[in-house]
XYZ file of C-alpha atoms in Angstrom:
753
model
C -28.192 30.872 -35.544
C -28.907 30.052 -31.741
C -26.574 30.745 -29.742
C -26.896 26.611 -28.260
C -27.812 25.142 -31.431
C -25.593 24.154 -34.664
C -22.358 23.111 -35.038
C -19.684 25.861 -34.008
C -20.800 25.651 -29.826
C -20.243 21.981 -29.293
C -16.955 22.124 -31.291
C -15.890 25.335 -29.972
C -17.249 24.018 -26.029
C -14.941 20.743 -26.551
C -11.477 22.572 -27.372
C -12.009 24.570 -24.750
C -12.467 21.881 -22.084
C -10.191 19.572 -23.320
C -7.223 22.550 -23.442
C -8.052 23.341 -20.020
C -8.014 19.800 -18.778
C -4.430 19.515 -20.693
C -3.311 22.460 -18.473
C -4.873 21.132 -15.351
C -3.186 17.740 -15.940
C 0.352 19.666 -16.924
C 0.681 21.243 -13.292
C -1.023 18.689 -10.927
C -0.832 14.757 -12.281
C 2.692 13.184 -11.153
C 3.057 15.013 -7.918
C 3.502 14.365 -4.676
C 2.618 16.543 -1.548
C 5.900 17.111 0.103
C 4.074 17.635 3.392
C 6.115 14.967 5.370
C 2.607 14.354 7.226
C -0.097 12.950 5.195
C -3.274 14.822 5.978
C -5.204 10.747 6.617
C -2.468 11.502 9.814
C -3.544 14.513 11.162
C -7.352 13.491 10.240
C -6.899 10.712 12.300
C -5.625 12.594 15.377
C -9.157 14.777 14.848
C -10.910 11.800 15.138
C -9.222 11.033 18.044
C -9.408 13.690 19.758
C -13.399 13.429 18.850
C -13.260 10.229 20.389
C -12.270 11.663 23.771
C -14.427 14.660 24.013
C -18.126 12.282 23.106
C -15.770 9.881 26.057
C -15.334 12.505 28.650
C -18.986 14.303 27.807
C -21.082 10.788 28.421
C -18.986 10.484 31.112
C -19.548 13.759 32.891
C -23.486 13.556 31.782
C -23.804 10.177 33.059
C -22.057 10.960 36.367
C -24.474 13.775 36.668
C -28.030 12.364 35.869
C -26.476 9.413 38.511
C -26.785 11.585 41.387
C -29.680 13.510 40.595
C -31.208 10.153 39.751
C -29.844 8.579 43.170
C -31.337 11.590 44.943
C -34.258 11.442 43.887
C -34.972 7.391 44.080
C -33.467 7.987 48.007
C -36.149 10.758 48.255
C -39.163 9.093 46.712
C -38.742 6.302 49.755
C -38.270 6.584 53.341
C -35.536 9.037 55.230
C -32.512 7.641 55.947
C -29.118 8.498 56.777
C -26.454 10.534 55.223
C -23.978 7.851 55.915
C -26.805 5.265 54.507
C -27.501 7.150 51.591
C -23.371 6.914 50.652
C -22.860 3.783 51.439
C -25.635 2.466 48.631
C -24.168 4.769 46.524
C -20.543 3.931 46.988
C -21.475 0.375 46.617
C -23.634 0.929 43.200
C -20.857 3.403 41.628
C -17.330 3.386 41.707
C -17.277 6.635 39.416
C -16.493 9.092 42.193
C -12.999 10.718 44.024
C -15.198 11.838 46.524
C -18.840 12.110 48.227
C -20.751 13.948 50.580
C -23.911 15.221 52.360
C -24.400 18.415 53.304
C -27.524 20.208 55.397
C -28.304 23.104 53.381
C -29.743 25.316 56.317
C -27.128 25.043 58.646
C -23.950 23.690 55.980
C -23.157 21.279 58.499
C -21.330 18.153 57.011
C -23.348 14.893 57.792
C -21.382 12.231 56.106
C -18.458 12.198 53.579
C -16.550 9.410 51.686
C -13.250 9.371 49.700
C -10.935 12.223 49.467
C -12.242 15.038 50.498
C -15.066 17.384 48.472
C -13.628 20.498 47.836
C -17.461 21.868 49.973
C -15.451 25.190 50.982
C -15.762 26.490 47.297
C -19.387 25.792 47.419
C -21.996 28.891 48.592
C -25.074 26.552 49.806
C -26.956 29.606 49.856
C -27.179 29.935 45.919
C -27.808 26.753 45.680
C -32.142 27.316 45.896
C -32.047 29.847 43.133
C -32.439 28.989 38.929
C -29.026 26.760 38.047
C -28.040 26.361 41.789
C -27.715 22.879 41.093
C -25.630 22.376 38.105
C -22.518 21.292 38.187
C -19.177 23.155 38.818
C -16.240 23.255 38.435
C -13.445 23.585 41.239
C -9.353 24.163 41.407
C -8.228 22.899 43.972
C -4.509 23.893 45.654
C -2.214 21.607 43.884
C -3.760 22.727 40.605
C -5.936 19.421 40.114
C -9.301 20.702 39.105
C -12.706 18.782 40.303
C -15.952 18.498 39.028
C -18.656 19.059 41.495
C -22.091 17.119 40.713
C -24.944 17.959 43.275
C -28.343 16.392 44.056
C -31.435 17.036 46.421
C -32.449 14.600 49.158
C -35.763 15.972 50.526
C -38.604 14.339 52.434
C -41.123 15.341 54.127
C -40.890 17.174 57.684
C -36.913 16.493 57.647
C -34.375 19.161 56.936
C -33.061 19.570 52.989
C -30.391 17.738 52.556
C -27.371 18.234 49.538
C -25.605 15.374 48.340
C -22.444 16.321 46.550
C -20.168 13.834 44.080
C -16.790 15.088 43.822
C -14.360 13.680 40.292
C -11.789 14.377 38.266
C -11.958 15.280 34.342
C -9.595 12.297 33.040
C -10.903 10.707 30.493
C -12.545 6.567 31.334
C -11.167 4.249 28.984
C -9.655 6.022 26.401
C -6.324 4.010 24.774
C -3.515 6.149 24.529
C -1.026 3.780 23.239
C 2.830 4.895 22.481
C 3.857 8.879 22.987
C 0.367 10.448 22.486
C -0.731 12.557 25.111
C -4.388 13.719 26.061
C -5.362 16.503 27.799
C -8.697 18.496 29.076
C -8.706 22.520 27.603
C -10.617 25.144 29.108
C -12.167 28.156 27.269
C -9.070 30.198 28.640
C -6.416 27.653 26.767
C -5.257 26.189 30.360
C -4.482 22.687 30.649
C -7.174 21.116 33.324
C -5.597 17.622 33.605
C -3.603 15.139 30.993
C -2.856 12.028 30.619
C 0.108 10.478 28.915
C 3.021 12.528 29.745
C 4.834 12.105 32.269
C 6.238 14.044 35.323
C 10.063 15.780 34.035
C 11.349 14.476 37.562
C 10.178 11.132 36.945
C 12.672 10.878 34.361
C 15.845 8.284 34.253
C 18.200 11.427 32.731
C 18.443 14.527 31.166
C 17.870 13.258 27.286
C 14.010 11.797 28.954
C 14.154 14.797 31.028
C 14.396 17.339 28.144
C 12.143 15.790 25.825
C 9.208 15.701 28.572
C 9.691 19.209 29.024
C 9.498 20.123 24.943
C 6.424 17.803 25.063
C 4.448 19.753 27.619
C 5.328 22.575 25.983
C 4.100 21.684 22.773
C 0.818 20.426 24.510
C 0.687 23.472 26.053
C 0.976 25.199 22.735
C -1.670 23.275 20.752
C -4.063 23.908 23.865
C -4.026 27.614 22.883
C -4.203 26.817 19.479
C -7.171 24.467 19.969
C -9.085 27.219 22.564
C -9.189 30.016 19.932
C -10.379 27.733 17.339
C -13.085 26.480 19.617
C -14.521 29.871 19.817
C -15.668 29.824 16.468
C -19.439 28.694 15.504
C -19.420 25.388 15.068
C -21.852 25.322 11.719
C -19.052 27.721 10.084
C -15.965 25.663 11.017
C -16.815 22.316 8.602
C -17.841 22.782 5.310
C -21.267 23.010 4.410
C -23.300 20.010 4.279
C -20.183 17.898 5.895
C -21.847 16.228 8.904
C -19.739 14.300 11.324
C -19.001 15.273 14.442
C -21.144 18.144 16.145
C -19.001 20.209 17.670
C -15.787 21.921 16.633
C -12.827 19.614 15.558
C -10.052 19.528 13.476
C -6.396 18.631 13.066
C -3.116 20.932 13.916
C 0.705 20.646 12.933
C 3.094 21.235 15.270
C 7.567 21.801 15.461
C 9.919 19.178 14.003
C 12.579 17.407 16.342
C 14.901 15.083 15.540
C 13.009 13.977 12.445
C 9.630 14.011 14.797
C 6.915 15.674 13.956
C 3.981 16.529 16.534
C 0.669 16.360 15.692
C -2.408 16.952 17.077
C -6.012 16.699 17.029
C -8.601 19.154 19.189
C -12.576 18.540 20.087
C -15.389 20.716 21.877
C -17.626 19.139 24.256
C -20.218 19.263 21.857
C -24.274 17.440 22.655
C -24.709 14.326 20.199
C -27.856 15.514 18.753
C -27.863 18.844 16.736
C -29.710 21.965 18.895
C -29.540 19.965 21.690
C -27.489 21.365 24.995
C -26.177 19.138 27.609
C -24.617 19.630 31.037
C -20.880 18.662 30.294
C -21.507 20.916 26.361
C -21.853 24.056 28.767
C -19.120 23.821 30.566
C -16.460 25.329 27.815
C -14.147 22.241 27.909
C -12.146 21.087 24.839
C -9.820 17.936 24.385
C -6.746 18.006 22.737
C -4.696 14.737 21.141
C -0.701 15.005 20.502
C 1.298 12.408 19.078
C 4.647 12.347 17.327
C 5.184 10.613 14.316
C 8.041 10.716 11.883
C 8.255 12.619 9.422
C 8.631 10.893 6.438
C 11.552 12.452 3.749
C 10.739 14.218 1.364
C 9.248 13.337 -2.072
C 10.953 14.417 -5.310
C 8.303 15.958 -7.385
C 7.979 14.186 -10.790
C 6.297 16.612 -13.558
C 7.013 14.848 -16.444
C 3.880 12.197 -16.311
C 1.903 14.862 -16.115
C 3.285 16.831 -18.779
C 3.570 13.842 -21.241
C -0.584 13.406 -20.567
C -1.008 16.634 -21.108
C 0.651 16.595 -24.342
C -1.005 13.724 -25.494
C -4.401 15.348 -24.531
C -3.525 18.343 -26.668
C -2.401 16.153 -29.442
C -5.674 13.921 -29.643
C -7.675 16.603 -29.048
C -6.643 18.507 -31.545
C -6.851 15.509 -34.193
C -10.460 15.050 -33.058
C -11.464 18.976 -33.062
C -9.716 18.735 -37.019
C -11.753 15.577 -37.765
C -15.368 17.992 -36.609
C -14.022 20.835 -38.213
C -13.250 19.338 -41.845
C -15.695 16.240 -42.258
C -18.788 18.081 -40.079
C -18.344 21.437 -39.336
C -17.297 22.673 -42.798
C -19.342 20.801 -45.652
C -22.732 22.057 -43.710
C -21.844 25.288 -43.633
C -20.677 24.644 -47.585
C -24.577 23.529 -47.920
C -25.933 26.007 -46.169
C -24.427 28.442 -48.641
C -25.266 26.253 -51.447
C -29.121 25.923 -50.354
C -28.717 29.909 -50.131
C -27.553 30.660 -53.310
C -30.669 28.259 -54.675
C -33.398 29.975 -53.464
C -31.680 33.258 -54.462
C -31.916 32.177 -57.950
C -28.467 31.293 -59.134
C -28.559 28.660 -60.893
C -25.651 29.128 -63.355
C -23.143 26.817 -61.169
C -23.167 23.384 -60.207
C -23.543 22.828 -56.580
C -20.480 21.557 -54.977
C -21.451 18.502 -53.361
C -19.443 17.064 -50.226
C -17.411 13.538 -50.383
C -19.001 11.886 -47.261
C -21.948 10.562 -45.848
C -24.660 12.609 -45.363
C -23.411 15.715 -46.226
C -23.056 13.740 -49.867
C -26.472 12.910 -49.706
C -28.180 16.204 -49.276
C -25.449 18.087 -51.906
C -26.550 15.280 -54.666
C -30.243 16.637 -53.962
C -29.844 19.937 -53.890
C -27.817 19.334 -57.705
C -30.727 17.402 -58.831
C -33.074 20.124 -57.495
C -30.871 22.528 -59.413
C -31.478 20.681 -63.070
C -35.251 20.495 -62.148
C -35.394 24.194 -61.228
C -33.690 24.848 -64.900
C -36.219 22.863 -66.230
C -35.062 19.459 -66.326
C -38.089 16.591 -65.219
C -37.596 15.143 -62.561
C -35.919 11.795 -61.501
C -38.217 9.340 -59.058
C -35.388 6.430 -59.353
C -33.412 6.828 -55.987
C -29.428 8.236 -56.542
C -26.895 5.646 -56.419
C -25.883 5.545 -52.992
C -22.432 5.942 -51.999
C -19.725 4.123 -51.904
C -16.209 3.487 -50.135
C -15.444 6.110 -47.648
C -18.173 8.259 -48.775
C -20.638 6.122 -47.148
C -18.996 7.389 -43.866
C -21.535 9.292 -41.906
C -21.175 11.442 -39.017
C -22.259 9.144 -36.643
C -19.257 6.807 -37.718
C -16.655 10.671 -37.665
C -18.511 11.458 -34.072
C -17.709 7.775 -32.952
C -14.221 7.764 -34.380
C -13.741 11.306 -32.231
C -15.111 9.399 -29.232
C -12.578 6.206 -29.818
C -10.225 9.058 -29.960
C -10.564 10.746 -27.023
C -11.197 7.761 -24.588
C -8.200 6.440 -25.590
C -6.148 8.746 -23.496
C -9.071 8.968 -21.238
C -9.354 4.736 -19.968
C -6.138 4.188 -19.341
C -5.724 7.192 -16.812
C -8.584 5.524 -15.308
C -8.025 1.947 -15.186
C -3.984 1.631 -15.733
C -1.811 4.576 -14.737
C -0.933 6.043 -11.556
C -1.639 2.721 -9.390
C -1.219 2.787 -5.828
C -2.510 -0.724 -5.063
C -0.098 -2.679 -3.247
C 2.478 0.360 -3.579
C 1.679 2.601 -1.717
C 3.705 3.604 1.810
C 0.234 3.517 4.717
C 2.119 5.348 8.044
C 2.422 3.369 10.783
C 0.646 5.675 13.058
C -2.733 5.073 11.205
C -3.034 1.000 11.938
C -2.070 2.083 15.457
C -5.367 4.740 15.501
C -7.105 2.307 14.027
C -5.852 -0.436 16.966
C -6.709 2.396 20.119
C -9.827 3.814 18.693
C -11.030 0.074 18.091
C -9.320 -0.405 21.690
C -11.763 2.888 22.788
C -15.152 2.206 21.353
C -15.012 -1.703 22.656
C -14.188 0.267 26.445
C -16.753 2.197 25.659
C -19.468 -0.789 25.144
C -17.910 -2.066 28.305
C -18.755 0.798 30.460
C -22.004 1.728 28.617
C -23.057 -2.149 29.644
C -21.642 -2.155 33.309
C -23.673 1.560 33.658
C -26.647 0.437 32.963
C -26.312 -3.133 34.986
C -25.170 -0.342 37.658
C -28.517 1.792 36.707
C -30.737 -1.672 37.762
C -28.599 -2.203 40.931
C -29.507 1.317 41.942
C -33.038 1.159 41.431
C -33.400 -2.627 42.043
C -31.944 -1.661 46.224
C -34.524 1.185 45.934
C -37.838 -0.938 44.967
C -36.616 -3.287 48.352
C -39.653 -4.839 49.653
C -41.927 -2.593 48.081
C -45.444 -4.679 47.182
C -47.868 -2.331 45.753
C -47.327 -2.315 41.726
C -48.468 1.427 41.872
C -44.789 2.219 43.723
C -42.921 -0.260 41.760
C -44.548 1.507 38.645
C -44.170 4.509 39.323
C -40.118 3.789 39.478
C -39.935 2.141 36.390
C -41.509 4.687 34.565
C -39.002 7.414 36.358
C -35.881 5.418 35.400
C -37.499 4.484 32.001
C -38.145 8.069 30.946
C -34.687 8.835 32.305
C -32.737 6.364 30.316
C -32.622 5.568 26.463
C -30.297 2.706 26.624
C -33.645 0.568 27.685
C -36.380 -0.669 25.219
C -38.231 -2.570 28.072
C -38.136 -2.763 32.161
C -39.745 -5.253 33.990
C -39.963 -7.398 37.667
C -39.781 -10.952 37.703
C -40.911 -12.900 40.598
C -38.713 -16.069 41.442
C -41.141 -17.991 38.964
C -40.308 -15.656 35.594
C -43.832 -14.141 36.296
C -43.810 -10.329 35.337
C -45.022 -8.393 38.104
C -44.283 -4.575 36.926
C -43.624 -3.225 33.469
C -42.506 0.264 31.582
C -41.894 0.194 27.807
C -42.141 -2.367 25.038
C -43.304 -5.925 25.612
C -40.250 -7.955 26.748
C -38.666 -10.281 24.057
C -37.307 -12.558 26.946
C -39.211 -16.083 27.651
C -38.699 -16.398 31.197
C -40.424 -20.350 31.363
C -40.659 -20.063 34.762
C -37.214 -19.461 35.854
C -34.829 -16.836 36.335
C -31.339 -16.765 35.640
C -28.457 -15.338 38.222
C -26.412 -14.134 34.946
C -26.087 -10.353 35.397
C -25.564 -9.582 32.071
C -26.576 -12.140 29.075
C -27.211 -12.174 25.390
C -30.813 -14.060 23.948
C -32.206 -14.218 20.660
C -29.870 -16.606 18.954
C -31.316 -17.639 15.766
C -33.628 -14.332 15.147
C -33.350 -11.419 13.275
C -32.748 -9.346 16.762
C -30.394 -9.852 19.283
C -31.516 -9.116 23.079
C -29.185 -7.805 25.216
C -30.291 -8.294 29.055
C -29.220 -6.914 32.540
C -30.356 -8.420 35.691
C -30.211 -7.117 38.961
C -31.554 -8.897 42.115
C -34.361 -6.693 44.217
C -33.556 -7.303 48.301
C -36.524 -8.889 50.231
C -38.644 -9.842 47.270
C -37.302 -13.397 47.726
C -35.544 -14.096 44.751
C -37.427 -11.379 42.496
C -35.564 -9.158 39.712
C -35.299 -5.691 37.823
C -34.899 -6.669 34.012
C -33.697 -4.318 31.651
C -33.161 -5.565 28.263
C -31.259 -3.113 26.207
C -32.253 -1.585 22.817
C -29.782 -2.431 19.889
C -29.912 1.026 18.828
C -28.312 2.334 21.601
C -24.794 -0.359 20.895
C -25.376 0.657 17.471
C -24.855 4.615 17.867
C -21.910 3.749 20.634
C -20.540 1.630 17.645
C -20.723 4.814 14.593
C -17.727 6.841 14.852
C -16.021 8.507 11.484
C -12.758 7.375 10.344
C -13.038 3.857 11.350
C -14.995 2.658 8.411
C -17.100 -0.877 9.114
C -17.412 -1.636 13.154
C -18.853 -4.309 14.466
C -19.827 -5.798 17.691
C -19.090 -10.033 18.090
C -20.247 -12.018 20.492
C -17.361 -15.104 22.010
C -19.203 -17.102 18.789
C -17.911 -14.338 16.736
C -21.537 -13.672 15.689
C -22.348 -10.014 14.615
C -24.872 -8.565 17.486
C -24.396 -4.707 16.792
C -22.575 -2.175 13.408
C -22.271 0.856 12.284
C -24.238 -0.261 9.713
C -26.765 -2.174 8.442
C -25.833 -5.785 9.087
C -27.713 -9.693 10.025
C -27.457 -10.973 13.832
C -25.839 -13.336 14.548
C -23.896 -13.802 11.200
C -20.396 -14.107 11.072
C -17.716 -11.681 9.762
C -17.373 -11.409 5.854
C -13.566 -12.473 6.189
C -11.290 -15.121 6.907
C -8.548 -12.518 7.793
C -11.238 -11.004 10.472
C -12.429 -13.699 12.085
C -9.324 -14.664 12.855
C -7.752 -11.293 13.903
C -10.891 -11.279 16.246
C -10.293 -14.865 17.545
C -6.436 -14.340 18.145
C -7.390 -11.041 19.949
C -9.993 -12.838 22.254
C -7.475 -15.738 22.896
C -4.512 -14.245 24.005
C -5.952 -11.615 26.609
C -4.673 -13.654 29.839
C -1.433 -12.985 28.539
C -1.497 -9.231 26.461
C -4.904 -7.348 26.761
C -3.519 -5.166 24.553
C -6.016 -4.660 21.454
C -5.031 -6.031 17.231
C -4.029 -3.730 14.253
C -2.940 -5.285 10.990
C -2.790 -4.055 7.667
C -3.844 -6.336 4.864
C -2.535 -6.121 0.903
C -4.360 -8.984 -0.328
C -7.733 -8.521 -1.792
C -7.461 -4.514 -1.510
C -4.936 -2.962 1.151
C -7.497 -2.424 4.457
C -6.346 -1.743 7.824
C -8.402 -3.854 10.416
C -8.341 -4.135 14.133
C -10.185 -5.969 16.761
C -10.601 -5.178 20.717
C -12.438 -7.557 22.594
C -13.761 -5.982 26.133
C -11.251 -5.917 28.908
C -11.778 -4.277 32.389
C -14.041 -4.985 35.264
C -17.735 -4.844 35.826
C -20.165 -7.437 34.664
C -19.867 -7.110 30.764
C -16.289 -8.273 31.232
C -17.295 -12.059 31.410
C -19.464 -11.771 28.421
C -16.124 -12.790 26.075
C -17.884 -9.933 22.934
C -15.028 -8.106 20.552
C -15.151 -5.160 18.523
C -13.869 -5.239 15.350
C -13.176 -2.245 13.008
C -11.948 -2.117 8.956
C -11.299 0.416 6.351
C -9.792 0.224 2.952
C -6.992 2.516 2.574
C -8.009 3.983 -0.988
C -10.526 6.063 0.833
C -7.894 7.867 3.293
C -5.787 10.856 2.179
C -2.592 9.313 1.578
C -0.311 10.846 -1.122
C 0.515 7.934 -3.540
C -3.753 7.443 -3.014
C -4.600 11.059 -3.864
C -2.057 11.059 -7.126
C -4.402 8.318 -7.875
C -7.601 10.181 -6.984
C -6.904 13.296 -9.162
C -5.217 10.536 -12.289
C -8.947 8.841 -12.654
C -10.416 12.356 -12.129
C -8.610 13.266 -15.184
C -10.028 10.292 -17.249
C -13.250 10.866 -15.766
C -13.207 14.476 -16.737
C -12.012 13.626 -20.678
C -14.195 11.187 -20.687
C -17.227 13.539 -19.770
C -16.409 15.987 -22.227
C -16.051 13.636 -24.688
C -19.417 11.967 -24.002
C -21.039 15.682 -23.300
C -19.795 17.825 -26.351
C -19.737 14.385 -29.297
C -23.638 13.586 -27.581
C -24.453 17.354 -27.982
C -23.076 17.388 -31.480
C -25.388 13.886 -32.035
C -28.611 15.189 -30.991
C -28.734 18.597 -33.038
C -26.436 18.017 -35.848
C -25.978 14.171 -36.612
C -29.703 12.711 -36.009
C -31.149 16.316 -37.668
C -28.911 16.198 -40.800
C -29.583 11.783 -41.401
C -33.430 12.856 -41.330
C -32.552 16.153 -43.996
C -31.012 13.432 -46.096
C -34.213 11.465 -46.776
C -36.175 14.517 -47.211
C -33.801 15.968 -49.697
C -33.532 12.741 -51.836
C -37.540 12.723 -51.533
C -37.828 15.839 -52.658
C -35.359 15.810 -55.569
C -37.495 12.442 -56.798
C -40.881 14.062 -57.044
C -42.202 14.437 -53.934
C -43.289 17.451 -54.098
C -46.351 17.524 -51.033
C -44.100 16.625 -48.231
C -43.552 20.483 -46.311
C -40.170 20.621 -44.568
C -39.883 22.144 -41.238
C -37.013 23.371 -39.930
C -36.085 21.412 -35.839
C -33.663 24.443 -34.833
C -32.783 27.527 -35.849
C -28.780 26.446 -36.775
C -27.249 24.887 -39.838
C -29.398 22.057 -40.845
C -32.350 24.429 -40.383
C -31.239 27.048 -42.420
C -31.217 24.222 -45.592
C -34.377 22.734 -44.435
C -35.839 26.268 -45.065
C -34.132 26.386 -48.132
C -35.270 22.901 -49.410
C -38.507 24.143 -48.705
C -38.837 27.117 -50.790
C -37.024 25.072 -53.383
C -40.465 23.146 -52.854
C -42.533 26.143 -53.264
C -40.467 27.648 -56.156
C -40.981 23.689 -58.110
C -44.616 23.916 -57.366
C -45.034 27.249 -58.522
C -43.132 26.295 -61.932
C -45.466 23.304 -62.418
C -48.994 25.579 -62.034
C -47.142 27.646 -64.289
C -47.031 25.009 -67.246
C -49.913 24.888 -70.107
C -52.791 22.798 -69.349
C -54.649 20.451 -71.721
C -57.714 21.845 -73.408
C -60.784 19.884 -72.753
C -62.889 19.338 -75.815
C -65.902 21.699 -77.634
C -68.774 18.995 -77.562
C -69.361 15.740 -75.975
C -71.677 12.396 -77.712
C -74.383 14.378 -75.512
C -76.362 17.399 -76.297
C -76.609 19.971 -74.048
C -80.206 19.960 -72.156
C -82.811 22.675 -72.927
C -84.681 24.151 -70.558
C -87.577 26.389 -70.465
C -89.297 28.041 -67.511
C -93.074 26.910 -66.776
């Protein structure tokens, strides 16, 4: 017999699968995690730390790029003094704590702005070597850390100057909310900077002072643990194919105090593209975000549901297997034995005919063939078809077994252990959705402001240059260094394009120039056009215009763990998103539209974003955060809206529901697979064999019977073929009728001539 064919393997596999599933169901279903802090909360803190790492990495890289690009643009023009360089830099960017210009050869300080730049920790003689202009971190005497960025100012015939910019390691635009702190950690686990934790001396009483000290100690513990985790390879820190954040990230569970437990997320500064390195990612820094959550009381485990479900599956499975054994396997094996007996010549006993379906038809045909082997003539008339219960075939029996098993599986998939409307959603998840949405909103606003500031810097350096070659050179350098623009071009006061770099402009100037620094165009089209413009001094109203890439805005909105994210304008039309969208269409739900409108309308009174838990039409978390802050992008009135269903989050009730649905799916899959297997290898060949056996018993001696598989049905087919051959031999051995000796005509006589 074949190892994968026949009636025995599918029934045996079905029995093993049902027994295993019943055991797992009894042990798993109905049990609720007693950790107190759902896994979804830990995952949310991990995503929060990743947002902080992305914001810090982008800010550091942008700061370094601005210094080097500004120095290169200054070097491309006429020589200017150090004070002029710092004044122009300060009027364009407001991101550095202090700036300075130093003569490299002598180390003389030529100009300075802001706080004192720690130049004593910089060896100017080493700046000419490989990597000499790479940023470096310097710790001040008060314990604070500054990141120094360098740019080289070089003019022909002039001594080389060094542009130095100093900045702290604070997080730009991270919305912390309440009871949360975030810190920057070096490779050794030391906290370089932190936000959200007050000074213990500023506490009003001893209780608050003690709580602040404990928070600081907990943050230090998290920082040390995160530094140890950050040393591993990012490719081995997550499951293969998991994707997501490019660096090392995860969640940490802290101690418990008065019903509150500290949880944290950590993430290393990593490049946005795999296999590439940036300035910030090479500093070896990590971000730790900590928050205190109220620990839920341990839920009592209830294994009754799992035991009942497992026991019901044992009963249903035993009944289905018994039906298969009694009505399919046993009659088929009996036919196999009876057919072999006939081929061996044992014709004394009548054939034991099964009671049901195809097996009954084949057994009846074997009995007719036995009598024919004994000398009875073949009966061409078909045998009477079975009536009543005997008409039930193998397919009907398999369908009955499938109904039994699906009667257990389908209720588990659709009815039992439903969590919709009853699950307890941690408030921390709603807060995290709101704060992360606010962080993304600030991130988009800052990116637009940075783009406009870049255009202002480039426009001031273009100045009154009239040569098209000079403008093309500046535009080409700016376009290649910035991935945010799809097109850069210079237009005069009448809207005529004088120089261009990148794609064709999508804006129709119509012989006029707008004074709005950032605006949205393309209404009614298929693609939104976000345009920033900066006036070029000394060019009589000429402007430098940059069109932002929509893909650049979409990338800013793409963050895991937030669900669907949309950027909408002041008219609630969608202009960017982390998934596919139709430009300028409204939000897909009335609740979301009302949430976005409410957040924008109360911006003047309360700039905090909004977060809501909706239970109508499926439980989901939604948040909206309007642009809030300074810069040219604030006047746009745009809002970032995000939402996601909670059934995709690792919440205990939904985990229990998912396990119940999985048990039902596994039961249905086992039933369909094994019963379908039985139908293909047994039921269909058996039905064909029944037709051929009846034809053979009716006198068809010419049709050869070929077995399709080497199993019980194939063995019965081979036996019937042997019986057919015996009947043919028996027919040949019968005496033939003799022809007459002479006919009506005498035989012809032939003579040789």
